mmCIF file of C-alpha atoms in Angstrom:
data_model
loop_
_atom_site.group_PDB
_atom_site.id
_atom_site.type_symbol
_atom_site.label_atom_id
_atom_site.label_comp_id
_atom_site.label_asym_id
_atom_site.label_seq_id
_atom_site.Cartn_x
_atom_site.Cartn_y
_atom_site.Cartn_z
ATOM 1 C CA ASN A 1 38.597 28.044 0.966
ATOM 2 C CA MET A 2 42.295 27.633 0.497
ATOM 3 C CA SER A 3 44.655 30.359 1.631
ATOM 4 C CA ARG A 4 44.476 33.435 -0.569
ATOM 5 C CA GLU A 5 46.782 35.683 1.431
ATOM 6 C CA ALA A 6 49.947 34.440 -0.272
ATOM 7 C CA CYS A 7 48.650 35.093 -3.792
ATOM 8 C CA GLU A 8 50.022 38.158 -5.497
ATOM 9 C CA ALA A 9 49.844 39.795 -8.900
ATOM 10 C CA GLU A 10 52.506 39.036 -11.473
ATOM 11 C CA PRO A 11 51.840 40.589 -14.902
ATOM 12 C CA THR A 12 53.453 37.859 -16.994
ATOM 13 C CA ALA A 13 52.275 34.836 -15.016
ATOM 14 C CA GLN A 14 50.823 31.908 -16.917
ATOM 15 C CA PRO A 15 48.126 29.767 -15.296
ATOM 16 C CA PRO A 16 49.605 26.605 -13.801
ATOM 17 C CA GLY A 17 47.709 23.319 -13.952
ATOM 18 C CA LEU A 18 44.953 22.177 -11.664
ATOM 19 C CA GLY A 19 46.018 22.424 -8.044
ATOM 20 C CA GLY A 20 48.345 25.297 -8.843
ATOM 21 C CA VAL A 21 47.595 28.926 -8.448
ATOM 22 C CA TRP A 22 45.395 31.159 -10.500
ATOM 23 C CA ARG A 23 43.398 34.084 -9.187
ATOM 24 C CA GLY A 24 42.221 35.835 -12.307
ATOM 25 C CA ALA A 25 44.068 37.717 -14.987
ATOM 26 C CA SER A 26 47.669 37.376 -13.796
ATOM 27 C CA THR A 27 48.522 35.901 -10.439
ATOM 28 C CA VAL A 28 50.876 33.484 -8.790
ATOM 29 C CA CYS A 29 51.078 32.070 -5.317
ATOM 30 C CA ASP A 30 53.978 31.428 -2.983
ATOM 31 C CA THR A 31 54.759 27.827 -2.118
ATOM 32 C CA LEU A 32 52.231 26.871 0.533
ATOM 33 C CA PRO A 33 51.286 23.646 2.286
ATOM 34 C CA THR A 34 47.876 24.014 0.596
ATOM 35 C CA ALA A 35 47.076 25.174 -2.911
ATOM 36 C CA CYS A 36 45.514 28.481 -3.816
ATOM 37 C CA CYS A 37 42.472 27.575 -5.850
ATOM 38 C CA PRO A 38 40.990 29.286 -8.891
ATOM 39 C CA VAL A 39 38.008 31.541 -8.312
ATOM 40 C CA PRO A 40 35.618 29.902 -8.519
ATOM 41 C CA PHE A 41 37.234 26.608 -7.550
ATOM 42 C CA ALA A 42 35.300 24.836 -10.353
ATOM 43 C CA ASP A 43 36.880 26.930 -13.142
ATOM 44 C CA ALA A 44 39.820 24.556 -13.382
ATOM 45 C CA ASP A 45 40.916 25.773 -16.829
ATOM 46 C CA HIS A 46 40.756 29.439 -15.770
ATOM 47 C CA ASP A 47 38.588 30.696 -18.633
ATOM 48 C CA LYS A 48 35.955 32.395 -16.438
ATOM 49 C CA ASP A 49 33.247 29.817 -17.131
ATOM 50 C CA VAL A 50 32.454 26.406 -15.664
ATOM 51 C CA ASP A 51 31.756 23.967 -18.463
ATOM 52 C CA GLN A 52 32.442 20.468 -19.777
ATOM 53 C CA ILE A 53 36.208 21.019 -19.817
ATOM 54 C CA ASP A 54 36.141 21.828 -16.113
ATOM 55 C CA PHE A 55 33.875 18.840 -15.496
ATOM 56 C CA GLY A 56 36.399 16.573 -17.203
ATOM 57 C CA LEU A 57 39.086 17.797 -14.806
ATOM 58 C CA PHE A 58 36.712 17.319 -11.868
ATOM 59 C CA GLN A 59 35.875 13.818 -13.078
ATOM 60 C CA ALA A 60 39.570 12.895 -13.254
ATOM 61 C CA CYS A 61 39.825 13.855 -9.558
ATOM 62 C CA PHE A 62 36.658 12.037 -8.445
ATOM 63 C CA THR A 63 37.507 9.254 -5.977
ATOM 64 C CA GLY A 64 34.173 8.775 -4.208
ATOM 65 C CA ASN A 65 33.425 8.777 -0.503
ATOM 66 C CA GLY A 66 36.549 7.739 1.408
ATOM 67 C CA GLY A 67 38.530 7.237 -1.799
ATOM 68 C CA GLY A 68 41.342 9.593 -0.899
ATOM 69 C CA LEU A 69 42.601 12.700 -2.604
ATOM 70 C CA LEU A 70 44.640 12.483 -5.794
ATOM 71 C CA ALA A 71 47.591 14.811 -6.412
ATOM 72 C CA ASN A 72 46.600 18.276 -7.650
ATOM 73 C CA CYS A 73 42.924 17.744 -6.793
ATOM 74 C CA GLU A 74 42.800 19.693 -3.516
ATOM 75 C CA CYS A 75 40.670 22.484 -4.955
ATOM 76 C CA PHE A 76 37.811 20.109 -5.762
ATOM 77 C CA ASP A 77 37.638 18.794 -2.160
ATOM 78 C CA ARG A 78 35.074 21.371 -1.062
ATOM 79 C CA ALA A 79 33.923 19.320 1.945
ATOM 80 C CA LYS A 80 37.551 19.203 3.175
ATOM 81 C CA ASP A 81 37.141 15.511 3.981
ATOM 82 C CA GLY A 82 40.111 14.148 2.058
ATOM 83 C CA ASP A 83 38.301 12.940 -1.064
ATOM 84 C CA VAL A 84 36.402 14.209 -4.080
ATOM 85 C CA ASP A 85 32.916 12.751 -3.852
ATOM 86 C CA GLY A 86 29.221 13.481 -4.258
ATOM 87 C CA LEU A 87 29.297 16.338 -1.741
ATOM 88 C CA ASP A 88 31.967 18.050 -3.800
ATOM 89 C CA PHE A 89 30.088 17.339 -7.033
ATOM 90 C CA GLU A 90 27.033 19.076 -5.592
ATOM 91 C CA GLU A 91 29.129 22.212 -5.005
ATOM 92 C CA PHE A 92 30.640 21.907 -8.479
ATOM 93 C CA THR A 93 27.205 21.830 -10.106
ATOM 94 C CA LYS A 94 26.210 25.032 -8.307
ATOM 95 C CA CYS A 95 28.957 26.809 -10.264
ATOM 96 C CA TRP A 96 28.044 25.328 -13.654
ATOM 97 C CA SER A 97 27.514 28.105 -16.190
ATOM 98 C CA GLY A 98 28.205 26.510 -19.573
ATOM 99 C CA PRO A 99 30.737 27.390 -22.264
ATOM 100 C CA GLY A 100 31.336 31.101 -22.719
ATOM 101 C CA ILE A 101 28.990 32.070 -19.864
ATOM 102 C CA ARG A 102 30.780 33.732 -16.954
ATOM 103 C CA TRP A 103 30.401 31.776 -13.716
ATOM 104 C CA ILE A 104 29.540 34.989 -11.871
ATOM 105 C CA ASP A 105 26.041 34.663 -13.308
ATOM 106 C CA THR A 106 25.436 31.543 -11.191
ATOM 107 C CA PRO A 107 24.395 32.992 -7.798
ATOM 108 C CA ALA A 108 24.384 29.625 -5.981
ATOM 109 C CA CYS A 109 28.128 29.186 -6.607
ATOM 110 C CA ASN A 110 30.340 29.335 -3.530
ATOM 111 C CA PRO A 111 33.639 30.330 -5.165
#
């Protein structure tokens, strides 16, 4: 997982885009060499479910094995191998909950 220690509550924070910082209701993260990822990492739009919108963001980051890592896609690189590929997709699917269904109900998800 990415560093979580530098994340702190800020009541008026708005969720930044993918690769930014979002840890629930209202949080921000200090500038770090690595991004703080949403919890779970697959909830890229920060709405507490993992659905087709999140998949679209994942798909935009997909580069395949050895394809490199696009800007703002660090959170989807679950294998930490410098790309977003099938290994990462497998982890993404474990978090899939569907629209309006909280991801917490998917026990196989490794946030």
